[in-house]
Short mmCIF file of C-alpha atoms in Angstrom, two decimals:
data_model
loop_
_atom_site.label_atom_id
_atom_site.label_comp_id
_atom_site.label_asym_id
_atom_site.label_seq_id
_atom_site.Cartn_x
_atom_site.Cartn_y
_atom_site.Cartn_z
CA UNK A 1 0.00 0.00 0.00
CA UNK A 2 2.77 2.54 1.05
CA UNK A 3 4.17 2.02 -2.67
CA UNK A 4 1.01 3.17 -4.38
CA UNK A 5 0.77 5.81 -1.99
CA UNK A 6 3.69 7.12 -2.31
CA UNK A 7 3.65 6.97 -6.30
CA UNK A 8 -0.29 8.93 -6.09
CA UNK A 9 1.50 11.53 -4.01
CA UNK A 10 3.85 11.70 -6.42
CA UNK A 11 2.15 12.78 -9.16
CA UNK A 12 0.09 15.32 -7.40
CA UNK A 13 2.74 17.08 -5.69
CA UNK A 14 4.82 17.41 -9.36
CA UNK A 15 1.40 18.32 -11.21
CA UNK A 16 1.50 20.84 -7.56
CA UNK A 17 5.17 22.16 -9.02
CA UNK A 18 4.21 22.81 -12.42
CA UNK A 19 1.13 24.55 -12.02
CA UNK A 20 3.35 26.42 -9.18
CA UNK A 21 6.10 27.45 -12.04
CA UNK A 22 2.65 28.20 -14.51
CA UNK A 23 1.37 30.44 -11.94
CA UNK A 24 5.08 32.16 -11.23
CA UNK A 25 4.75 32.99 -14.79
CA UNK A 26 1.39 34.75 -15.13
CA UNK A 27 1.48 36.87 -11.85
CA UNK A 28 4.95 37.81 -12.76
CA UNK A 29 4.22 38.54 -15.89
CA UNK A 30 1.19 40.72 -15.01
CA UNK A 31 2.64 42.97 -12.87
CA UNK A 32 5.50 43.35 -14.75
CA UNK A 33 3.32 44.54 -17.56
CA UNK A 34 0.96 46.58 -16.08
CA UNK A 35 3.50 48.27 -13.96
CA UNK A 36 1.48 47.73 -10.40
CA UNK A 37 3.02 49.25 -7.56
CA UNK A 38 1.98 48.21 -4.12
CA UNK A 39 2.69 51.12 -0.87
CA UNK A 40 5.64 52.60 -3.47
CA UNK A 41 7.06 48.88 -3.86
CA UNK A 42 8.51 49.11 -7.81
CA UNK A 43 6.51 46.83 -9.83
CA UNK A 44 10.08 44.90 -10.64
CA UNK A 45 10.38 44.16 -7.28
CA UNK A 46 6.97 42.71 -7.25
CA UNK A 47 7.37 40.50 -10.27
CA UNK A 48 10.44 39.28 -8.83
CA UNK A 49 9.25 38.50 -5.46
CA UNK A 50 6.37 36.20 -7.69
CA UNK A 51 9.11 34.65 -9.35
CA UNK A 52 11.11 33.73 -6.41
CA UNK A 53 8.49 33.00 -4.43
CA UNK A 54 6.61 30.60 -6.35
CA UNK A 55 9.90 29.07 -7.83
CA UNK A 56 10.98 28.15 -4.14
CA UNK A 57 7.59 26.38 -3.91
CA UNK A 58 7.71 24.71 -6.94
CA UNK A 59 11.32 23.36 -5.93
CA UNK A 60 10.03 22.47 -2.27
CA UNK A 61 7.31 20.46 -3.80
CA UNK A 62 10.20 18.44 -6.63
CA UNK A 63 11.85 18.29 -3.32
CA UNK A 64 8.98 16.51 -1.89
CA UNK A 65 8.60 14.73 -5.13
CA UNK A 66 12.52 13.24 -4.83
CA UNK A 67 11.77 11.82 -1.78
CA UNK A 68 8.45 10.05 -2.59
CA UNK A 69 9.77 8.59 -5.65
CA UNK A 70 12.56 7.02 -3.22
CA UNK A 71 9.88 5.78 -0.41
CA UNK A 72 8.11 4.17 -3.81
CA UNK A 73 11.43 2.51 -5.16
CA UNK A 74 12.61 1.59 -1.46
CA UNK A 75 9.25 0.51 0.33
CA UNK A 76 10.10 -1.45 3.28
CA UNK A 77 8.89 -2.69 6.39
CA UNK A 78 11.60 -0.50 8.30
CA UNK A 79 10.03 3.25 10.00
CA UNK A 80 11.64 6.30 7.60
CA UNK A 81 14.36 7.93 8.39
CA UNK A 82 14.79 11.35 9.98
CA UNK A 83 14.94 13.58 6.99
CA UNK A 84 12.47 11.60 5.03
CA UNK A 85 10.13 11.94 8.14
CA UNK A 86 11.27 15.51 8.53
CA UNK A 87 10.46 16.39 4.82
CA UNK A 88 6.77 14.39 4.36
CA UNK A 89 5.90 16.02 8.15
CA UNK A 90 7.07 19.50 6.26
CA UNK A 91 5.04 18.82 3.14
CA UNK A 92 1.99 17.80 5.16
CA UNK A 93 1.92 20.98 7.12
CA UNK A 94 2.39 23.14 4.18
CA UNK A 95 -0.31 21.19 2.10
CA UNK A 96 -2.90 22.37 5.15
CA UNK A 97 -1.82 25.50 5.16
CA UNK A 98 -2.22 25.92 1.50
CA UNK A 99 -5.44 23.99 1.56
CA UNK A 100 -7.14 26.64 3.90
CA UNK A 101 -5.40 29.44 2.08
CA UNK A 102 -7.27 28.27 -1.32
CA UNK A 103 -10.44 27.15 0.32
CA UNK A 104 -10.57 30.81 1.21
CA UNK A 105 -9.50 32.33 -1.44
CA UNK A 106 -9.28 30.21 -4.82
CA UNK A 107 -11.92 27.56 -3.96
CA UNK A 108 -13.56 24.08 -3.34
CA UNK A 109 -12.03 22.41 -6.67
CA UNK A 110 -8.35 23.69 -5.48
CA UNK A 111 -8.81 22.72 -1.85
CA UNK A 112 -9.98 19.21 -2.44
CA UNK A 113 -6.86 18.38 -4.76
CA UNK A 114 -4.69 19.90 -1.78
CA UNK A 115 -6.63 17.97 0.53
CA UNK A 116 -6.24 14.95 -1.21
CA UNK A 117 -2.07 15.48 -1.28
CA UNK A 118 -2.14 16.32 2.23
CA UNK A 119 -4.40 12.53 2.75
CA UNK A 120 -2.00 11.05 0.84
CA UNK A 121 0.87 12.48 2.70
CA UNK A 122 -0.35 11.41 5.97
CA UNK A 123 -1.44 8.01 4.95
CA UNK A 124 1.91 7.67 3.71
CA UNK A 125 3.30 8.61 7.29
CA UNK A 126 1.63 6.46 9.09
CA UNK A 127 1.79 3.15 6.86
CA UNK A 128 4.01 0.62 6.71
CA UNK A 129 5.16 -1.95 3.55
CA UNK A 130 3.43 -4.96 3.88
CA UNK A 131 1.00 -4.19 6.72
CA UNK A 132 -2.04 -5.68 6.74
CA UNK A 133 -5.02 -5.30 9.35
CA UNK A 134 -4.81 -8.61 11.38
CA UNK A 135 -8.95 -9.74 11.98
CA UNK A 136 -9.26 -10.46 15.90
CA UNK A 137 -9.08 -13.70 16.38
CA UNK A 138 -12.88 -15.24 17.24
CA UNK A 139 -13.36 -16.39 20.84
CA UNK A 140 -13.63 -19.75 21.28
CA UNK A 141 -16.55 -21.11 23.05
CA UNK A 142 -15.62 -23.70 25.57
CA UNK A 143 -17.11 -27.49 24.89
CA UNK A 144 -19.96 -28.39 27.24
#
């Protein structure tokens, strides 16, 4: 289970990236060419804080990406490893933050697919290769 987890997550969180870069693009682009200025902030600045911004997000989340593509190749029964654990507990927390930020402000559509990386993220967490639910074992009546 944790490999097709991990490969679901995957694909969201690059698809995440590139629509990340995409977005880096436009809002860059758009203030660049309208020349917006924000409390006497040159619209340069602006365009470059969009492009930096968005690019550190976008390489966060191939970041992310890296490592789930190694939990999917490596899938074993052993617990992760500190930075592994230290980068899908970072992804998970920035996944809800961005969820609420987009519920709020981009809506439902966005927040589901965020919601749905952020599932996947924790499922991932807390699964292990090979582990199965066990059934309780039925009590056995005693002969009379």
């Amino acid at each position: 289970m944790r490999r097709w987890t991990a490969i679901a997550a995957t694909v969201l969180v690059v698809l995440e990236a590139g629509v990340s870069v995409l977005a880096a693009l436009i809002l860059g682009g758009v203030a660049n060419r309208q020349h917006m200025q924000f409390a006497g902030v040159p619209y340069r600045a602006i365009a470059d804080a969009a492009y930096v911004g968005m690019g550190l997000q976008a390489a966060f989340l191939l970041v992310v990406a890296g490592v789930l593509v190694r939990v999917a190749l490596r899938a074993q029964d052993r617990p992760f490893g500190r930075p592994t654990r230290f980068v899908l507990i970072a992804a998970a927390v920035f996944h809800g933050v961005l969820a609420a930020l987009m519920l709020a402000l981009s809506g439902v559509w966005t927040f589901l697919v965020l919601a749905l990386t952020l599932t996947l993220l924790v499922l991932l967490y807390f699964t292990r290769q090979g582990q199965a639910p066990t059934p309780e074992p039925a009590p056995v009546a005693p002969a009379a």
